[in-house]
Amino acid sequence: MNQPDKNAAKVDTFIWVGVSARGKRLQGELTGTSVALVKAQLRKQGITPSKVKRKPKPLFGLSSTQKITPKDIAVVTRQIATMLTAGVALVQALDMIASGAKNKSLSKLITHIADEVKAGQPLAKSLRSHPKYFDELYCDLVESGEQSGALDRIFDRVALYKEKAEALKSKIKKAMFYPIAVLSVALIVTSILLIFVVPQFEEIFTGFGAELPGFTLMVLGISEFMQEYWWLFLIGLGGAGYAYKEALQRSAAVRHFNDRMVLQIPAIGEILKKAAVARYARTLSTTFAAGVPLVNALESAAGASGNIIYKNAILDIKGEVSSGNQMNWAMRNAKIFPDMVVQMVSIGEESGALDSMLAKVASIYEQEVDDAVDGLSSLLEPMIMVILGVLVGGLIVAMYLPIFQLGTVI
């Protein structure tokens, strides 16, 4: 993989004041790597600069501009692909996209890239200076397109890849959001009942003068704890979440355990497995079709898999392919890919159409993920009803048991 040039000049925004050829005073902003370069650009436009200085950055790194999302990058990629296919020059396409972007941060980013390309820098090198938005896979594909002279076709492939990746990510979020949202609401409702409703029944029970059932005493005890230590419960919940998040970022063992356990979750685990296979096939198809060597393509696919279990398996496949083994044989040894996928890869290797066969695999599994997410709500509804019934129904039964016993005594 090519690494970004650390010695590349940094592009900044400059505020300038100058006079036009007609003697009119003008001012504005312009991006460039130095004051001298900005002045040279202004003179080319017929403006005599009188003052040029770097635009001050916001205090404490704060900015009022919008955040650039992966979806924004996918849209920009499709726009570039469309314009290049229509015969529009790269620099002109970048200028048009920058001027038409409603997101100011995105417009500034594209303007920076356009300025670097105008200065003679290759597009891939310019993109590598913004790794937060353009990963190594993206830059490698663009570089191969520049070297082969087929940048329009490469951008079309990259745009399709980004669109499919974002669509898949959206489906996964949808699959995870529904059960989490319902369980969160159930937890909130249960907490409200324990803190505000159950104490009202407790006041009634004190006048009974009879021994309360064990189940009711247990619920009253939980209610008293929640009334007195609800803040401790919230702090503990938040602290546990933060600690687990930090552990995921710092410990490979925790990430491995987390990703393995996530794949075992009923219904959701199957969706995540299919999504990982779809990402693997789509990434490998895109990179291999763009002329990237298979070993490098496998490394990119490992990084894009989204699950450390699949990442490690793909890296093992890469090692075996590097040793001269066929990819389908290495995938079979990994024991995490479905037989159908392995067979289709085998056919693709034998026929010399591995990229198109992998694209078909990706389309099949993306559709399966879509169908699985659509059916997830109906599958989870009985389980969610049981959870809600146990939580809320259990509280109601606990509160009415003493009343039923009192009726029996009378």
mmCIF file of N, CA and C in Angstrom, residues 347-402:
data_model
loop_
_atom_site.group_PDB
_atom_site.id
_atom_site.type_symbol
_atom_site.label_atom_id
_atom_site.label_comp_id
_atom_site.label_asym_id
_atom_site.label_seq_id
_atom_site.Cartn_x
_atom_site.Cartn_y
_atom_site.Cartn_z
ATOM 1 N N ILE A 347 -15.520 -21.260 -9.589
ATOM 2 C CA ILE A 347 -15.922 -21.125 -10.990
ATOM 3 C C ILE A 347 -15.300 -19.873 -11.610
ATOM 4 N N GLY A 348 -15.281 -18.778 -10.834
ATOM 5 C CA GLY A 348 -14.693 -17.535 -11.326
ATOM 6 C C GLY A 348 -13.207 -17.673 -11.601
ATOM 7 N N GLU A 349 -12.489 -18.394 -10.730
ATOM 8 C CA GLU A 349 -11.058 -18.602 -10.954
ATOM 9 C C GLU A 349 -10.797 -19.466 -12.183
ATOM 10 N N GLU A 350 -11.612 -20.503 -12.364
ATOM 11 C CA GLU A 350 -11.421 -21.400 -13.507
ATOM 12 C C GLU A 350 -11.773 -20.726 -14.827
ATOM 13 N N SER A 351 -12.787 -19.865 -14.813
ATOM 14 C CA SER A 351 -13.236 -19.218 -16.048
ATOM 15 C C SER A 351 -12.511 -17.908 -16.338
ATOM 16 N N GLY A 352 -11.707 -17.420 -15.366
ATOM 17 C CA GLY A 352 -11.015 -16.158 -15.560
ATOM 18 C C GLY A 352 -11.918 -14.943 -15.395
ATOM 19 N N ALA A 353 -13.062 -15.123 -14.761
ATOM 20 C CA ALA A 353 -14.012 -14.016 -14.545
ATOM 21 C C ALA A 353 -14.291 -13.860 -13.059
ATOM 22 N N LEU A 354 -13.208 -13.807 -12.264
ATOM 23 C CA LEU A 354 -13.359 -13.752 -10.812
ATOM 24 C C LEU A 354 -14.060 -12.478 -10.369
ATOM 25 N N ASP A 355 -13.747 -11.333 -11.003
ATOM 26 C CA ASP A 355 -14.341 -10.062 -10.579
ATOM 27 C C ASP A 355 -15.850 -10.047 -10.779
ATOM 28 N N SER A 356 -16.322 -10.546 -11.940
ATOM 29 C CA SER A 356 -17.765 -10.555 -12.193
ATOM 30 C C SER A 356 -18.481 -11.564 -11.300
ATOM 31 N N MET A 357 -17.827 -12.700 -11.010
ATOM 32 C CA MET A 357 -18.443 -13.698 -10.131
ATOM 33 C C MET A 357 -18.543 -13.164 -8.709
ATOM 34 N N LEU A 358 -17.527 -12.452 -8.246
ATOM 35 C CA LEU A 358 -17.573 -11.850 -6.919
ATOM 36 C C LEU A 358 -18.638 -10.761 -6.848
ATOM 37 N N ALA A 359 -18.818 -10.025 -7.940
ATOM 38 C CA ALA A 359 -19.871 -9.006 -7.982
ATOM 39 C C ALA A 359 -21.248 -9.639 -7.842
ATOM 40 N N LYS A 360 -21.428 -10.809 -8.454
ATOM 41 C CA LYS A 360 -22.705 -11.525 -8.325
ATOM 42 C C LYS A 360 -22.919 -12.003 -6.897
ATOM 43 N N VAL A 361 -21.848 -12.508 -6.284
ATOM 44 C CA VAL A 361 -21.933 -12.935 -4.877
ATOM 45 C C VAL A 361 -22.333 -11.757 -3.994
ATOM 46 N N ALA A 362 -21.706 -10.601 -4.223
ATOM 47 C CA ALA A 362 -22.017 -9.407 -3.431
ATOM 48 C C ALA A 362 -23.475 -9.010 -3.604
ATOM 49 N N SER A 363 -23.976 -9.034 -4.833
ATOM 50 C CA SER A 363 -25.374 -8.651 -5.089
ATOM 51 C C SER A 363 -26.335 -9.611 -4.403
ATOM 52 N N ILE A 364 -26.019 -10.907 -4.452
ATOM 53 C CA ILE A 364 -26.890 -11.917 -3.816
ATOM 54 C C ILE A 364 -26.972 -11.680 -2.311
ATOM 55 N N TYR A 365 -25.825 -11.468 -1.673
ATOM 56 C CA TYR A 365 -25.818 -11.331 -0.218
ATOM 57 C C TYR A 365 -26.321 -9.963 0.234
ATOM 58 N N GLU A 366 -26.125 -8.943 -0.568
ATOM 59 C CA GLU A 366 -26.724 -7.640 -0.247
ATOM 60 C C GLU A 366 -28.240 -7.726 -0.275
ATOM 61 N N GLN A 367 -28.773 -8.479 -1.233
ATOM 62 C CA GLN A 367 -30.221 -8.668 -1.294
ATOM 63 C C GLN A 367 -30.711 -9.499 -0.110
ATOM 64 N N GLU A 368 -29.923 -10.507 0.284
ATOM 65 C CA GLU A 368 -30.305 -11.327 1.435
ATOM 66 C C GLU A 368 -30.311 -10.498 2.722
ATOM 67 N N VAL A 369 -29.340 -9.600 2.848
ATOM 68 C CA VAL A 369 -29.321 -8.708 4.012
ATOM 69 C C VAL A 369 -30.559 -7.821 4.016
ATOM 70 N N ASP A 370 -30.912 -7.303 2.850
ATOM 71 C CA ASP A 370 -32.088 -6.447 2.721
ATOM 72 C C ASP A 370 -33.353 -7.198 3.133
ATOM 73 N N ASP A 371 -33.504 -8.423 2.632
ATOM 74 C CA ASP A 371 -34.688 -9.237 2.962
ATOM 75 C C ASP A 371 -34.708 -9.597 4.455
ATOM 76 N N ALA A 372 -33.523 -9.901 5.002
ATOM 77 C CA ALA A 372 -33.451 -10.283 6.416
ATOM 78 C C ALA A 372 -33.816 -9.125 7.327
ATOM 79 N N VAL A 373 -33.364 -7.924 6.976
ATOM 80 C CA VAL A 373 -33.688 -6.746 7.784
ATOM 81 C C VAL A 373 -35.178 -6.456 7.727
ATOM 82 N N ASP A 374 -35.772 -6.600 6.531
ATOM 83 C CA ASP A 374 -37.216 -6.365 6.398
ATOM 84 C C ASP A 374 -38.037 -7.358 7.227
ATOM 85 N N GLY A 375 -37.527 -8.595 7.334
ATOM 86 C CA GLY A 375 -38.256 -9.607 8.105
ATOM 87 C C GLY A 375 -37.893 -9.626 9.576
ATOM 88 N N LEU A 376 -36.931 -8.798 9.967
ATOM 89 C CA LEU A 376 -36.463 -8.825 11.357
ATOM 90 C C LEU A 376 -37.536 -8.372 12.340
ATOM 91 N N SER A 377 -38.298 -7.347 11.956
ATOM 92 C CA SER A 377 -39.305 -6.812 12.878
ATOM 93 C C SER A 377 -40.355 -7.871 13.215
ATOM 94 N N SER A 378 -40.826 -8.596 12.204
ATOM 95 C CA SER A 378 -41.835 -9.634 12.456
ATOM 96 C C SER A 378 -41.237 -10.781 13.263
ATOM 97 N N LEU A 379 -39.931 -11.034 13.089
ATOM 98 C CA LEU A 379 -39.281 -12.111 13.823
ATOM 99 C C LEU A 379 -39.070 -11.744 15.287
ATOM 100 N N LEU A 380 -38.774 -10.468 15.538
ATOM 101 C CA LEU A 380 -38.466 -10.031 16.894
ATOM 102 C C LEU A 380 -39.702 -9.650 17.710
ATOM 103 N N GLU A 381 -40.820 -9.406 17.032
ATOM 104 C CA GLU A 381 -42.022 -8.966 17.751
ATOM 105 C C GLU A 381 -42.442 -9.930 18.859
ATOM 106 N N PRO A 382 -42.506 -11.258 18.619
ATOM 107 C CA PRO A 382 -42.878 -12.165 19.727
ATOM 108 C C PRO A 382 -41.894 -12.088 20.897
ATOM 109 N N MET A 383 -40.585 -12.010 20.585
ATOM 110 C CA MET A 383 -39.576 -11.942 21.637
ATOM 111 C C MET A 383 -39.708 -10.654 22.445
ATOM 112 N N ILE A 384 -39.956 -9.558 21.742
ATOM 113 C CA ILE A 384 -40.102 -8.266 22.414
ATOM 114 C C ILE A 384 -41.361 -8.247 23.275
ATOM 115 N N MET A 385 -42.443 -8.856 22.776
ATOM 116 C CA MET A 385 -43.687 -8.940 23.553
ATOM 117 C C MET A 385 -43.479 -9.738 24.837
ATOM 118 N N VAL A 386 -42.666 -10.795 24.746
ATOM 119 C CA VAL A 386 -42.378 -11.607 25.937
ATOM 120 C C VAL A 386 -41.600 -10.779 26.956
ATOM 121 N N ILE A 387 -40.588 -10.030 26.480
ATOM 122 C CA ILE A 387 -39.778 -9.213 27.387
ATOM 123 C C ILE A 387 -40.633 -8.143 28.063
ATOM 124 N N LEU A 388 -41.454 -7.455 27.261
ATOM 125 C CA LEU A 388 -42.330 -6.432 27.825
ATOM 126 C C LEU A 388 -43.334 -7.039 28.798
ATOM 127 N N GLY A 389 -43.845 -8.220 28.435
ATOM 128 C CA GLY A 389 -44.814 -8.887 29.308
ATOM 129 C C GLY A 389 -44.212 -9.278 30.638
ATOM 130 N N VAL A 390 -42.965 -9.782 30.599
ATOM 131 C CA VAL A 390 -42.298 -10.190 31.839
ATOM 132 C C VAL A 390 -42.000 -8.981 32.723
ATOM 133 N N LEU A 391 -41.510 -7.888 32.123
ATOM 134 C CA LEU A 391 -41.141 -6.707 32.904
ATOM 135 C C LEU A 391 -42.365 -5.982 33.465
ATOM 136 N N VAL A 392 -43.244 -5.549 32.573
ATOM 137 C CA VAL A 392 -44.401 -4.753 33.001
ATOM 138 C C VAL A 392 -45.452 -5.635 33.680
ATOM 139 N N GLY A 393 -45.718 -6.792 33.054
ATOM 140 C CA GLY A 393 -46.709 -7.699 33.648
ATOM 141 C C GLY A 393 -46.283 -8.210 35.007
ATOM 142 N N GLY A 394 -44.981 -8.473 35.157
ATOM 143 C CA GLY A 394 -44.478 -8.945 36.447
ATOM 144 C C GLY A 394 -44.684 -7.914 37.543
ATOM 145 N N LEU A 395 -44.464 -6.628 37.228
ATOM 146 C CA LEU A 395 -44.686 -5.566 38.214
ATOM 147 C C LEU A 395 -46.158 -5.477 38.608
ATOM 148 N N ILE A 396 -47.035 -5.601 37.624
ATOM 149 C CA ILE A 396 -48.474 -5.511 37.910
ATOM 150 C C ILE A 396 -48.916 -6.668 38.796
ATOM 151 N N VAL A 397 -48.444 -7.876 38.472
ATOM 152 C CA VAL A 397 -48.803 -9.049 39.282
ATOM 153 C C VAL A 397 -48.291 -8.886 40.705
ATOM 154 N N ALA A 398 -47.057 -8.404 40.842
ATOM 155 C CA ALA A 398 -46.475 -8.223 42.176
ATOM 156 C C ALA A 398 -47.287 -7.243 43.011
ATOM 157 N N MET A 399 -47.831 -6.194 42.384
ATOM 158 C CA MET A 399 -48.596 -5.191 43.113
ATOM 159 C C MET A 399 -50.007 -5.666 43.463
ATOM 160 N N TYR A 400 -50.562 -6.567 42.657
ATOM 161 C CA TYR A 400 -51.936 -6.999 42.909
ATOM 162 C C TYR A 400 -52.033 -8.283 43.724
ATOM 163 N N LEU A 401 -50.924 -8.971 43.915
ATOM 164 C CA LEU A 401 -50.969 -10.216 44.714
ATOM 165 C C LEU A 401 -51.497 -9.955 46.138
ATOM 166 N N PRO A 402 -50.972 -8.923 46.850
ATOM 167 C CA PRO A 402 -51.495 -8.672 48.201
ATOM 168 C C PRO A 402 -52.987 -8.359 48.195
#
